[in-house]
Coordinates of N, CA, C and O in Angstrom, one line a residue:
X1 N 1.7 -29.2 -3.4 CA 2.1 -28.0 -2.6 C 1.0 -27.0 -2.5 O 0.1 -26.9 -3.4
X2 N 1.0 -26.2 -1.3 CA 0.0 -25.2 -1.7 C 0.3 -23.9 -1.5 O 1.0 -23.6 -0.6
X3 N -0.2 -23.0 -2.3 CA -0.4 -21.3 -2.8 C 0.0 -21.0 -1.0 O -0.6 -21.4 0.0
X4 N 1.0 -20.3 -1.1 CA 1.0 -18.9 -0.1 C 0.3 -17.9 -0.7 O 0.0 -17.7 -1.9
X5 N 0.0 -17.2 0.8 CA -0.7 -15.4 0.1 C 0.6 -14.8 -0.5 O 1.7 -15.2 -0.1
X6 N 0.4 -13.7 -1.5 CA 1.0 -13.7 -2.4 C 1.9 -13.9 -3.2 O 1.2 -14.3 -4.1
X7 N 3.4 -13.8 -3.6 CA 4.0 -14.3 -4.6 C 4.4 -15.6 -4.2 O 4.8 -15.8 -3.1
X8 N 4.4 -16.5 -5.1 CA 4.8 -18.1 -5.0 C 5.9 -18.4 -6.2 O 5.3 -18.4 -7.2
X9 N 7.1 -18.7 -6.3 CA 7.8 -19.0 -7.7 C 7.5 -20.2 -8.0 O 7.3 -21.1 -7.3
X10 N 7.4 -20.1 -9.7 CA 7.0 -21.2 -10.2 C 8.0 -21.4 -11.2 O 8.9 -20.6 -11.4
X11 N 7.8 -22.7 -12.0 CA 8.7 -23.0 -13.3 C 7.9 -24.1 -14.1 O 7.5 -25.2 -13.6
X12 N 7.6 -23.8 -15.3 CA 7.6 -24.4 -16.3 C 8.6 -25.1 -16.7 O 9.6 -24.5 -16.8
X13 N 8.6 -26.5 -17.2 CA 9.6 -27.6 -17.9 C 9.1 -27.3 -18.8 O 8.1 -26.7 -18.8
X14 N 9.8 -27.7 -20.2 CA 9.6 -28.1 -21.5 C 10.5 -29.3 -21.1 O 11.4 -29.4 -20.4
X15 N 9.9 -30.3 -21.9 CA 10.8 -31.8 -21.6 C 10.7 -32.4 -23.0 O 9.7 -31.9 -23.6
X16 N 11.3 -33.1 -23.6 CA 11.6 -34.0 -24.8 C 11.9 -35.3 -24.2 O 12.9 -35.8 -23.7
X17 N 11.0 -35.7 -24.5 CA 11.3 -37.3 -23.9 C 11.6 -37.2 -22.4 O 11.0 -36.4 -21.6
X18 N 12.6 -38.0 -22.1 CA 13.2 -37.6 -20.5 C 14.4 -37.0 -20.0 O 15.3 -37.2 -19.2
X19 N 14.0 -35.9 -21.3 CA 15.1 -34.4 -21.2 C 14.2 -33.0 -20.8 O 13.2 -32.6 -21.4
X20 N 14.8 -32.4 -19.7 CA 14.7 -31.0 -19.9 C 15.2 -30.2 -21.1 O 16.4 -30.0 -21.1
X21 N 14.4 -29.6 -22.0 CA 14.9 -29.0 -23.1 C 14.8 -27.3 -23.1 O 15.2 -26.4 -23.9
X22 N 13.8 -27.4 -21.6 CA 13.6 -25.8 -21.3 C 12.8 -25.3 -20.5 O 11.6 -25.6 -20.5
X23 N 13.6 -24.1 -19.6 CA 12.8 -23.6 -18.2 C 12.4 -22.5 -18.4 O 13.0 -21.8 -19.2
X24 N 10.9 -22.1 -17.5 CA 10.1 -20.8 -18.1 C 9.8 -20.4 -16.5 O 8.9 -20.7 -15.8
X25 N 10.6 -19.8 -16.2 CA 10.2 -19.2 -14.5 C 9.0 -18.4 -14.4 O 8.5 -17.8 -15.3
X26 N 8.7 -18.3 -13.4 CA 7.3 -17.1 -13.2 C 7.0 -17.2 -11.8 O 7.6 -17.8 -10.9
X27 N 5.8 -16.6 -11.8 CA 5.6 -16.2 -10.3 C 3.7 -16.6 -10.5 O 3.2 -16.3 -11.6
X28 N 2.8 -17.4 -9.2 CA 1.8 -17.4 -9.5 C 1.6 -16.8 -7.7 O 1.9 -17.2 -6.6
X29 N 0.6 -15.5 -8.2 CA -0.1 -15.0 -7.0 C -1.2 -15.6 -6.4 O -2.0 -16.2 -7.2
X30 N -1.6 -15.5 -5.3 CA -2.2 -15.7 -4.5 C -2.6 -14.1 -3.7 O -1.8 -13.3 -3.2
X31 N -4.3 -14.2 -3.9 CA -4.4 -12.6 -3.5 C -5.8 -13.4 -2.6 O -6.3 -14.5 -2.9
X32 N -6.2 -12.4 -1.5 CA -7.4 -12.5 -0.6 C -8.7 -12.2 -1.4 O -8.9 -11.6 -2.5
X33 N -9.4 -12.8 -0.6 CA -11.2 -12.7 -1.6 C -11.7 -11.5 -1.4 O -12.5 -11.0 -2.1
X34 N -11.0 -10.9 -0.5 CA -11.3 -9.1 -0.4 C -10.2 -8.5 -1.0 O -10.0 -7.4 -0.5
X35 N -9.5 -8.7 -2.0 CA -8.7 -7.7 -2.4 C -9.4 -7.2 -3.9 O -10.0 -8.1 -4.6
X36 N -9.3 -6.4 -4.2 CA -10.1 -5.7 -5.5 C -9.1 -5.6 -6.6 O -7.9 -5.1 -6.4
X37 N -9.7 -6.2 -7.9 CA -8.6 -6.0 -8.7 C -8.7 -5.2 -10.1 O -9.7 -5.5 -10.8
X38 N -7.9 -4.2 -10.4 CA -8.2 -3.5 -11.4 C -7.4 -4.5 -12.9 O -6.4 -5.3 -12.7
X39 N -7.7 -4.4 -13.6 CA -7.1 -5.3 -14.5 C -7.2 -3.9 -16.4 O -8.1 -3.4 -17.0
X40 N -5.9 -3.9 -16.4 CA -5.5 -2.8 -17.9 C -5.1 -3.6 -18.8 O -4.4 -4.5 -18.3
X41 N -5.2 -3.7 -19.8 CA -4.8 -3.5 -21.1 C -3.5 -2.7 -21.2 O -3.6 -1.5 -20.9
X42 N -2.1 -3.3 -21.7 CA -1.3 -2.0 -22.0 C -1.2 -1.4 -23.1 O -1.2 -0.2 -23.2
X43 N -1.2 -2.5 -24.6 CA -1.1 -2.3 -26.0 C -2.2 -1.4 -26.3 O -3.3 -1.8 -26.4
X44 N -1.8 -0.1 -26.4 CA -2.6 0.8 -27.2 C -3.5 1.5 -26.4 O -4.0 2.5 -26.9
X45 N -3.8 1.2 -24.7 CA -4.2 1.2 -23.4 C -3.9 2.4 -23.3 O -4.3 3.4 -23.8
X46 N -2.7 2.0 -22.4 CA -1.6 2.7 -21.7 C -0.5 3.4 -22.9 O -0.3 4.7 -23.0
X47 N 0.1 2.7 -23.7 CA 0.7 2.9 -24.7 C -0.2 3.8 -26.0 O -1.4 3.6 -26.2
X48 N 0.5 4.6 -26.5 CA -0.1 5.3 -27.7 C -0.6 4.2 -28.9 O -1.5 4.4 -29.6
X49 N 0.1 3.1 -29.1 CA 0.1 2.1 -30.0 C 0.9 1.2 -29.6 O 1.8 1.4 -28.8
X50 N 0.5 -0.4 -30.3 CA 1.1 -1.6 -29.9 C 2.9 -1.1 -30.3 O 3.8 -0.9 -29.5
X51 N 2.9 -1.2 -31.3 CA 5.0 -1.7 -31.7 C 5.0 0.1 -31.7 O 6.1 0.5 -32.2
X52 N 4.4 0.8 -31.3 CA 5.0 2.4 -31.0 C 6.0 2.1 -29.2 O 7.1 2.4 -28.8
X53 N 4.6 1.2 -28.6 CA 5.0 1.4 -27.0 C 6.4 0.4 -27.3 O 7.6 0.7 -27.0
X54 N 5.9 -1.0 -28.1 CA 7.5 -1.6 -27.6 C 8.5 -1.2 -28.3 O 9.6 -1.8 -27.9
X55 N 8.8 -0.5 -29.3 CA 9.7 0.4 -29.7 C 10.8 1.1 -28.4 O 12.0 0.9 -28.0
X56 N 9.6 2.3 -28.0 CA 9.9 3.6 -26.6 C 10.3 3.1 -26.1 O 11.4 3.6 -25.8
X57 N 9.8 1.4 -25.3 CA 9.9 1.0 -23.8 C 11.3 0.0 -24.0 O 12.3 0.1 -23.3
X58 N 11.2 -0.8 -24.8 CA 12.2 -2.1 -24.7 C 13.2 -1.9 -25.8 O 14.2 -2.6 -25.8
X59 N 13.1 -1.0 -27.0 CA 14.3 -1.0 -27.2 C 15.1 0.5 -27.0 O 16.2 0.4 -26.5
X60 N 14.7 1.4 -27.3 CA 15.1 2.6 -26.7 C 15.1 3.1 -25.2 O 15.7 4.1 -24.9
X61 N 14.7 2.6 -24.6 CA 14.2 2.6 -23.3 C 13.9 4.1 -22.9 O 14.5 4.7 -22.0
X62 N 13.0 4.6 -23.5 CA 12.5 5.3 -23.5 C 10.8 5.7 -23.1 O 9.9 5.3 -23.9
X63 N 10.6 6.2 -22.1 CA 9.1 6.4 -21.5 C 8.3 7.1 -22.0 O 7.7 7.7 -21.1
X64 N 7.8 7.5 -23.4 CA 7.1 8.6 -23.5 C 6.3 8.4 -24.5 O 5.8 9.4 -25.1
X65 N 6.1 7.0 -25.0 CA 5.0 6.6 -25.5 C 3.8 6.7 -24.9 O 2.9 6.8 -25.7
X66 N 3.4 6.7 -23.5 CA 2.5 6.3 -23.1 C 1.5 7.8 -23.5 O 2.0 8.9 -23.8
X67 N -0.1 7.3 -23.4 CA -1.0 8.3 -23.4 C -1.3 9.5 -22.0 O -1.5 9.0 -20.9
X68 N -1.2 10.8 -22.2 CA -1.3 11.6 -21.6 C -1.7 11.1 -20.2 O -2.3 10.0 -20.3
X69 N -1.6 11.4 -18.8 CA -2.0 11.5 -17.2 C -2.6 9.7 -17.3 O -3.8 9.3 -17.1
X70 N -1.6 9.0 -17.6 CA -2.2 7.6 -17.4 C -1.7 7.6 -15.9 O -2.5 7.3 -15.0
X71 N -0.5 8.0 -15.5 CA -0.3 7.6 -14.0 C -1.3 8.5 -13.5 O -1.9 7.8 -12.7
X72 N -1.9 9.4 -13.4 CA -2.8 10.2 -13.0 C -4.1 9.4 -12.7 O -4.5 9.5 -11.5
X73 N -4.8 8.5 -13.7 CA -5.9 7.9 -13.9 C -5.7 7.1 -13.1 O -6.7 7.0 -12.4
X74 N -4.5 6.1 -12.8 CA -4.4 4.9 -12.2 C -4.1 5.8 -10.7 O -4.9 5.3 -9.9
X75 N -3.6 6.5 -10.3 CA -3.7 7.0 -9.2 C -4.7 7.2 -8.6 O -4.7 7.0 -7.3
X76 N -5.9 7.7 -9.3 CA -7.3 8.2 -8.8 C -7.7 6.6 -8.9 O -7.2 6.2 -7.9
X77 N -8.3 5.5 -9.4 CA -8.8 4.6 -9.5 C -8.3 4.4 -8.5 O -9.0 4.5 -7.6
X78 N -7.2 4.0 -8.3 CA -6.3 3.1 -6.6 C -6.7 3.4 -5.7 O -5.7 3.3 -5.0
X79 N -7.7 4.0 -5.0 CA -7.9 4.5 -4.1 C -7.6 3.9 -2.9 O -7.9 4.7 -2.0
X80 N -7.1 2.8 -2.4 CA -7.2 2.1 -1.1 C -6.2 1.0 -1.5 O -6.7 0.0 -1.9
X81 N -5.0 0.9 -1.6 CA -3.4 0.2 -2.2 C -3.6 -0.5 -1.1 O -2.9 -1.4 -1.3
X82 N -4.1 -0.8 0.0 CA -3.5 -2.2 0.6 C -4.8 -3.3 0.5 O -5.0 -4.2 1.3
X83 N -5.3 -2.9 -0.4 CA -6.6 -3.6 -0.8 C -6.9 -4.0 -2.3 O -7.8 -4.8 -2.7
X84 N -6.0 -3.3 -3.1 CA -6.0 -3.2 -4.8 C -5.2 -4.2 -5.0 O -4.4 -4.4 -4.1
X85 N -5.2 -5.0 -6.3 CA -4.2 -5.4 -6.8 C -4.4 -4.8 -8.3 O -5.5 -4.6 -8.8
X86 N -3.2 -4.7 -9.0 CA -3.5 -4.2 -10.5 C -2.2 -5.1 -11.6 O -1.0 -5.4 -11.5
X87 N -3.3 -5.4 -12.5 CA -2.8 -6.9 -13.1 C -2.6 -6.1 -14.4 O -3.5 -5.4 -14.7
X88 N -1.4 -6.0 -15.5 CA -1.7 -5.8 -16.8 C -1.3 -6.8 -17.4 O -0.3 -7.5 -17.2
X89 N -2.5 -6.8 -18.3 CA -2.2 -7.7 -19.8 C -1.4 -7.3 -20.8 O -1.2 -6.1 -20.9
X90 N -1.0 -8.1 -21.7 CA -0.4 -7.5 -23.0 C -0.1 -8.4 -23.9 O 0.8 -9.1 -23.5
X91 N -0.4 -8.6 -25.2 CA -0.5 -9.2 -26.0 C 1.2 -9.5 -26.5 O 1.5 -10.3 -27.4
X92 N 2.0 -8.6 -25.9 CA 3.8 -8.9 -26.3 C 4.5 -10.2 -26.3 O 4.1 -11.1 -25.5
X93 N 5.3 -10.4 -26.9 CA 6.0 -11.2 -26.4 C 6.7 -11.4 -24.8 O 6.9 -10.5 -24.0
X94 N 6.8 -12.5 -24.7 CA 7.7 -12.6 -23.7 C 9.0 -12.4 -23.2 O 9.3 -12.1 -22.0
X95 N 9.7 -12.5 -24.2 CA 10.7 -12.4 -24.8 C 11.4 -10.9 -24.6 O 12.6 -10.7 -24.4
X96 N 10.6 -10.1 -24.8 CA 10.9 -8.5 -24.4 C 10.6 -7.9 -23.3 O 10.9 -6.7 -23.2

């Protein structure tokens, strides 16, 4: 099959023998050779600390871990959104 420009769904099998024993959905993008990509860090990044942010975010659901004018910073970096893509990493589980 081939990649559309941007989001495409995907799925991971886990199989045992010639059993499905488990499905991992996702999405694999496809972006243009001209699109620019900013790429963050969130653990400790964006977040004041790793298990401080997933504390705030996923079990309290609470926003106020993060460090001071981060939407500010990411605001000024974006300068041209129909040309950016911005990717975060994070060392978290999946799971949360």
């Amino acid at each position: 099959h081939i990649l559309l420009a941007g989001r495409n769904p995907a799925r991971y099998l886990l199989l045992r023998e010639d059993r499905i024993v488990g499905v991992a959905y996702s999405n694999i993008y496809l972006w243009s050779a001209e699109d620019r990509i900013l790429v963050s860090d969130i653990d400790g990044t964006i977040t004041r600390s790793n298990s401080g942010g997933i504390v705030d975010t996923v079990l309290t659901e609470r926003y106020n871990h993060c460090h001071d004018a981060v939407c500010e910073f990411f605001s000024a970096v974006v300068t041209d959104r129909e040309k950016m893509q911005v990717l975060y990493v994070t060392s978290r589980p999946i799971g949360l």
